[in-house]
CSV table of C-alpha atoms in Angstrom, one decimal:
chain,number,residue,atom,x,y,z
J,1,MET,CA,0.0,0.0,0.0
J,2,ILE,CA,1.4,3.4,-1.0
J,3,LYS,CA,1.4,5.9,1.8
J,4,THR,CA,-0.1,9.4,1.3
J,5,PHE,CA,1.6,12.3,2.9
J,6,ALA,CA,-0.6,14.3,5.4
J,7,PRO,CA,-3.9,12.9,4.1
J,8,ASP,CA,-5.9,14.5,6.9
J,9,PHE,CA,-5.1,18.1,6.1
J,10,PRO,CA,-6.8,20.3,3.5
J,11,ARG,CA,-5.1,21.9,0.5
J,12,ASN,CA,-5.5,25.3,-1.1
J,13,GLU,CA,-6.2,26.0,-4.8
J,14,HIS,CA,-2.5,25.4,-5.6
J,15,GLY,CA,-2.4,22.0,-4.0
J,16,TRP,CA,-0.3,23.3,-1.1
J,17,ILE,CA,-1.1,21.6,2.3
J,18,LYS,CA,-2.7,23.8,4.9
J,19,PHE,CA,-1.4,22.8,8.3
J,20,PRO,CA,-3.0,24.8,11.1
J,21,ARG,CA,-1.2,27.3,13.3
J,22,ASP,CA,0.3,25.3,16.1
J,23,LEU,CA,0.5,27.7,19.1
J,24,SER,CA,-2.5,26.3,20.9
J,25,TYR,CA,-1.5,22.7,20.0
J,26,ARG,CA,1.9,23.2,21.6
J,27,ARG,CA,0.2,24.3,24.8
J,28,LYS,CA,-1.0,20.8,25.3
J,29,TYR,CA,2.5,19.6,25.8
J,30,LEU,CA,4.4,22.5,27.3
J,31,PRO,CA,3.9,24.6,30.5
J,32,GLU,CA,3.1,28.2,29.8
J,33,GLU,CA,6.6,29.5,30.8
J,34,ILE,CA,8.3,27.2,28.3
J,35,HIS,CA,5.7,27.8,25.7
J,36,LYS,CA,6.2,31.5,25.9
J,37,GLU,CA,9.9,31.2,25.2
J,38,VAL,CA,9.4,28.6,22.4
J,39,SER,CA,6.9,30.9,20.7
J,40,LEU,CA,9.7,33.6,20.4
J,41,HIS,CA,11.7,31.4,17.9
J,42,PRO,CA,11.1,33.2,14.6
J,43,ALA,CA,11.4,30.1,12.3
J,44,LYS,CA,10.4,27.0,14.2
J,45,MET,CA,9.0,24.1,12.3
J,46,ASN,CA,5.2,23.7,12.5
J,47,LEU,CA,4.4,20.9,14.9
J,48,TYR,CA,1.5,19.5,12.8
J,49,LEU,CA,3.9,19.4,9.8
J,50,CYS,CA,6.6,17.7,11.8
J,51,GLU,CA,4.3,15.0,13.2
J,52,ALA,CA,3.0,14.4,9.6
J,53,ILE,CA,6.6,13.8,8.5
J,54,VAL,CA,7.5,11.6,11.5
J,55,GLU,CA,4.4,9.4,10.8
J,56,PHE,CA,5.1,9.2,7.0
J,57,VAL,CA,8.9,8.4,7.0
J,58,SER,CA,9.4,6.3,10.2
J,59,ASN,CA,8.3,3.5,12.4
J,60,GLU,CA,8.0,3.1,16.1
J,61,GLY,CA,11.4,2.6,17.8
J,62,GLU,CA,13.4,4.2,15.0
J,63,THR,CA,15.8,7.1,15.7
J,64,ILE,CA,15.3,10.5,14.2
J,65,LEU,CA,18.2,13.1,14.0
J,66,ASP,CA,17.7,16.8,13.8
J,67,PRO,CA,21.0,18.6,13.2
J,68,PHE,CA,19.3,22.0,13.6
J,69,GLY,CA,17.3,21.2,16.7
J,70,GLY,CA,15.9,24.7,17.4
J,71,VAL,CA,13.3,24.6,20.1
J,72,GLY,CA,12.9,20.8,19.9
J,73,THR,CA,9.9,20.4,17.6
J,74,THR,CA,11.3,17.3,16.0
J,75,MET,CA,12.0,15.8,19.5
J,76,VAL,CA,8.4,16.5,20.6
J,77,ALA,CA,6.9,14.9,17.4
J,78,ALA,CA,9.3,11.9,17.7
J,79,MET,CA,8.5,11.3,21.4
J,80,LYS,CA,4.7,11.6,20.8
J,81,HIS,CA,4.9,8.8,18.2
J,82,ASN,CA,7.4,6.5,20.2
J,83,ARG,CA,10.5,7.4,18.1
J,84,ASN,CA,13.9,8.1,19.5
J,85,ALA,CA,15.5,11.5,18.9
J,86,ILE,CA,18.9,13.1,18.7
J,87,LEU,CA,19.1,16.9,18.6
J,88,LEU,CA,22.1,19.1,17.7
J,89,GLU,CA,21.8,22.8,18.5
J,90,LEU,CA,24.3,25.6,18.3
J,91,GLU,CA,22.6,28.4,20.3
J,92,PRO,CA,22.7,27.9,24.1
J,93,ILE,CA,19.3,29.6,24.6
J,94,TYR,CA,17.6,26.9,22.4
J,95,VAL,CA,19.7,24.1,24.0
J,96,SER,CA,18.2,25.2,27.3
J,97,LEU,CA,14.7,25.2,25.9
J,98,GLU,CA,15.2,21.7,24.4
J,99,ASN,CA,16.2,20.4,27.8
J,100,GLN,CA,13.4,22.1,29.6
J,101,THR,CA,10.9,20.7,27.1
J,102,LEU,CA,12.4,17.2,27.5
J,103,ASP,CA,12.2,17.3,31.3
J,104,PHE,CA,8.5,18.2,31.0
J,105,ILE,CA,7.3,16.0,28.0
J,106,ARG,CA,9.2,12.8,29.1
J,107,LYS,CA,6.6,12.6,32.0
J,108,GLN,CA,3.9,12.1,29.3
J,109,TYR,CA,6.0,10.2,26.7
J,110,PHE,CA,8.6,8.1,28.5
J,111,GLY,CA,9.2,5.3,26.0
J,112,ALA,CA,11.6,7.2,23.8
J,113,THR,CA,15.4,7.7,24.2
J,114,VAL,CA,16.5,11.3,23.6
J,115,MET,CA,20.0,12.8,23.3
J,116,ILE,CA,20.6,16.6,23.1
J,117,LEU,CA,24.1,17.6,22.0
J,118,PRO,CA,25.1,21.3,22.3
J,119,GLY,CA,27.4,23.0,19.8
J,120,ASP,CA,28.1,23.2,16.1
J,121,ASN,CA,26.6,20.2,14.3
J,122,ARG,CA,29.8,20.0,12.1
J,123,ARG,CA,31.6,18.8,15.2
J,124,TYR,CA,29.3,15.8,15.6
J,125,LEU,CA,28.2,14.6,12.2
J,126,PRO,CA,27.9,11.9,10.9
J,127,ILE,CA,25.8,10.3,13.6
J,128,PRO,CA,24.2,6.9,12.9
J,129,CYS,CA,20.4,7.2,12.7
J,130,ASP,CA,17.4,5.9,10.7
J,131,HIS,CA,16.0,9.3,9.5
J,132,ILE,CA,16.8,13.0,9.5
J,133,ILE,CA,14.1,15.7,9.8
J,134,THR,CA,15.2,19.2,9.9
J,135,SER,CA,14.6,22.8,9.0
J,136,PRO,CA,18.0,24.5,8.3
J,137,PRO,CA,18.5,28.2,9.1
J,138,PHE,CA,17.1,30.6,6.5
J,139,GLY,CA,20.2,32.3,5.1
J,140,ASN,CA,20.7,35.7,6.6
J,141,ASP,CA,17.1,37.0,6.4
J,142,LEU,CA,16.5,36.8,10.1
J,143,ALA,CA,20.0,37.3,11.3
J,144,LYS,CA,20.0,41.0,10.3
J,145,GLN,CA,18.8,42.9,13.4
J,146,LYS,CA,18.8,46.2,11.6
J,147,GLY,CA,15.2,47.0,10.5
J,148,ALA,CA,13.5,45.1,13.2
J,149,VAL,CA,10.5,47.2,14.2
J,150,SER,CA,9.9,46.4,17.9
J,151,GLU,CA,11.9,45.2,20.9
J,152,GLU,CA,10.2,41.8,20.6
J,153,GLU,CA,11.2,41.5,17.0
J,154,GLN,CA,14.8,42.5,17.8
J,155,TYR,CA,14.9,39.8,20.5
J,156,LYS,CA,13.6,37.2,18.1
J,157,VAL,CA,16.0,37.8,15.3
J,158,GLY,CA,18.9,38.5,17.7
J,159,THR,CA,18.7,35.1,19.4
J,160,TYR,CA,18.0,33.2,16.2
J,161,ALA,CA,21.6,33.5,15.0
J,162,ALA,CA,23.5,35.0,17.9
J,163,ASN,CA,26.5,32.7,17.6
J,164,PRO,CA,29.2,34.2,15.2
J,165,VAL,CA,29.6,30.8,13.5
J,166,SER,CA,25.8,30.4,12.9
J,167,LEU,CA,25.0,29.6,9.2
J,168,GLY,CA,22.0,31.9,9.6
J,169,ARG,CA,24.4,34.9,9.4
J,170,LEU,CA,25.6,34.1,5.9
J,171,ASN,CA,24.4,35.7,2.6
J,172,PRO,CA,22.5,33.3,0.3
J,173,PHE,CA,25.6,32.3,-1.8
J,174,TYR,CA,27.8,31.4,1.1
J,175,TYR,CA,24.9,29.8,3.0
J,176,VAL,CA,24.4,27.4,0.1
J,177,GLN,CA,28.1,26.6,-0.1
J,178,HIS,CA,28.4,26.0,3.7
J,179,MET,CA,25.4,23.8,3.7
J,180,LYS,CA,26.7,21.3,1.1
J,181,PRO,CA,29.2,19.6,3.4
J,182,ILE,CA,26.6,19.4,6.1
J,183,TYR,CA,24.2,17.7,3.7
J,184,GLU,CA,27.0,15.2,2.9
J,185,LYS,CA,27.5,14.4,6.5
J,186,MET,CA,23.7,14.0,6.9
J,187,VAL,CA,23.7,11.4,4.1
J,188,GLU,CA,26.5,9.6,5.8
J,189,SER,CA,24.5,9.5,9.0
J,190,ILE,CA,21.4,7.7,7.8
J,191,ARG,CA,21.1,3.9,7.1
J,192,GLN,CA,20.3,2.5,3.6
J,193,GLY,CA,16.6,2.9,3.1
J,194,GLY,CA,16.5,5.8,5.5
J,195,THR,CA,15.2,9.3,4.7
J,196,ILE,CA,16.2,12.9,5.0
J,197,THR,CA,13.4,15.4,5.2
J,198,ILE,CA,14.2,19.1,4.7
J,199,THR,CA,11.7,21.9,5.0
J,200,HIS,CA,12.9,25.2,3.5
J,201,ARG,CA,11.5,28.4,2.1
J,202,ASP,CA,12.8,30.2,-0.9
J,203,ARG,CA,13.7,33.9,-0.7
J,204,SER,CA,13.0,36.8,-2.9
J,205,ARG,CA,15.5,39.7,-3.4
J,206,GLY,CA,15.0,42.5,-5.9
J,207,GLY,CA,12.1,40.6,-7.4
J,208,GLU,CA,14.2,37.5,-8.0
J,209,ARG,CA,13.4,34.3,-6.3
J,210,ILE,CA,16.3,32.5,-4.6
J,211,LEU,CA,15.6,28.8,-5.2
J,212,TYR,CA,17.0,27.2,-2.1
J,213,ALA,CA,14.9,24.0,-2.8
J,214,LYS,CA,16.6,23.7,-6.2
J,215,SER,CA,20.1,23.8,-4.7
J,216,ILE,CA,19.1,21.3,-2.1
J,217,MET,CA,17.7,18.9,-4.7
J,218,GLU,CA,20.9,19.2,-6.8
J,219,THR,CA,23.1,18.6,-3.9
J,220,MET,CA,21.2,15.6,-2.7
J,221,ALA,CA,21.1,14.1,-6.2
J,222,ARG,CA,24.9,14.5,-6.4
J,223,LEU,CA,25.2,12.6,-3.1
J,224,GLY,CA,23.1,9.7,-4.5
J,225,MET,CA,19.8,10.4,-2.7
J,226,LYS,CA,16.5,10.0,-4.5
J,227,LEU,CA,13.7,12.5,-4.3
J,228,TYR,CA,10.8,10.6,-2.7
J,229,VAL,CA,8.3,13.3,-2.0
J,230,TRP,CA,8.2,17.0,-2.9
J,231,GLU,CA,5.3,18.9,-1.4
J,232,LYS,CA,4.5,22.5,-0.6
J,233,TRP,CA,2.6,23.9,2.3
J,234,GLU,CA,1.1,27.3,3.0
J,235,PRO,CA,2.4,28.6,6.4
J,236,PRO,CA,-0.5,30.4,8.2
J,237,GLY,CA,1.4,33.7,8.5
J,238,SER,CA,4.7,34.0,10.5
J,239,HIS,CA,6.9,36.5,12.2
J,240,GLN,CA,9.3,36.1,9.3
J,241,ALA,CA,6.7,37.1,6.7
J,242,THR,CA,5.5,40.0,8.8
J,243,LEU,CA,8.9,41.3,9.3
J,244,ASN,CA,9.8,41.0,5.6
J,245,LYS,CA,6.6,42.8,4.6
J,246,LYS,CA,7.4,45.7,7.1
J,247,LEU,CA,10.9,46.0,5.6
J,248,GLY,CA,9.5,46.2,2.1
J,249,HIS,CA,10.7,42.8,0.9
J,250,ASP,CA,8.8,40.4,-1.4
J,251,VAL,CA,7.3,37.6,0.6
J,252,ILE,CA,7.3,33.9,-0.5
J,253,LEU,CA,4.0,32.4,0.5
J,254,ASP,CA,4.9,28.7,0.2
J,255,GLU,CA,7.4,26.4,1.9
J,256,ASP,CA,9.0,23.3,0.4
J,257,ILE,CA,8.8,19.8,2.0
J,258,LEU,CA,11.6,17.7,0.5
J,259,ILE,CA,11.8,14.0,1.4
J,260,PHE,CA,14.8,12.1,0.1
J,261,SER,CA,15.5,8.4,0.4
J,262,LYS,CA,18.8,6.6,0.5
J,263,PRO,CA,18.9,3.7,-1.9
J,264,ILE,CA,19.5,0.2,-0.7
J,265,SER,CA,22.6,-1.4,-2.3
J,266,SER,CA,21.8,-4.6,-4.2
C-alpha cells in the first residue's frame, strides 16, 4: 500500500497543504513559561507538519536526528509517536529550551530515548540514525537585526543567529556553499533505506526568487539520494513574513517539504 503524505489536512487551490497554526497545539505539551519562550523562535517548524513527517517516514522505535534542533519540535513529534530523537543545536538559549521541554514532556511520553548535543553540528556529524528531519537556518534574512521594528522582533532575530559561526548569518551564496558539506554528513548518517526530510522556504530579493529548494535537490542528487516526495505547504502567517513585509521585501507564501530516500545497495 502506497502511503499518502498528510492525508488528513486540506489543501489550497494550488495543492499546497494547509497545516493549522500550532501555538494552541503546543500548549497541550508545554507549560506556559516554556511555551512563551518557544513561541519567540522566529522560524520554528510547525508541529503539525513535523508530526506528519514523522508518521510518514518512520516506524516506532526508530531514531530521528535533527542537526538544527531549534526549540525541539522534532523531539516532541518523535516522542509523541514513540520514536527516539537526537538533537544538535548551536545556540545555548535553544539548547536550554530543548532540555526544559524534554524534562516536561518525558513525563507524558517516556518510551523514547533522547539525546541533546550542544554546539556546532559540524563537530558531531555523521551520527548513525534511521532518518533525519530538519529545517535549516534561512540564510541571513532573520540574522540581520537592523530594521526590526519592535523590541520583541529585535529579540527574536537576535537570538536566532546569535553565535558568530551560525549559518544563519551568511548571505545566500555562502549559505548554500556551507550547507553542502553538512548535507554530505547527513547522508552519511542515515542507514540505507532511511530518509532525509528538509523543510525550507525560498527567498526573494529584488524581485528575483532565490531557489533554495533547487540547490538542495541538486546537492542531494549528487550525493546519491533519491527525491521521494516534494510537497509544498502554506504557512498560516509568520513572524518572518510579517517582518519582511514591514521591511518592504517580497514575501514567499509557500514552503517546500523535500523528502529524500537513501537507496539500498543490491
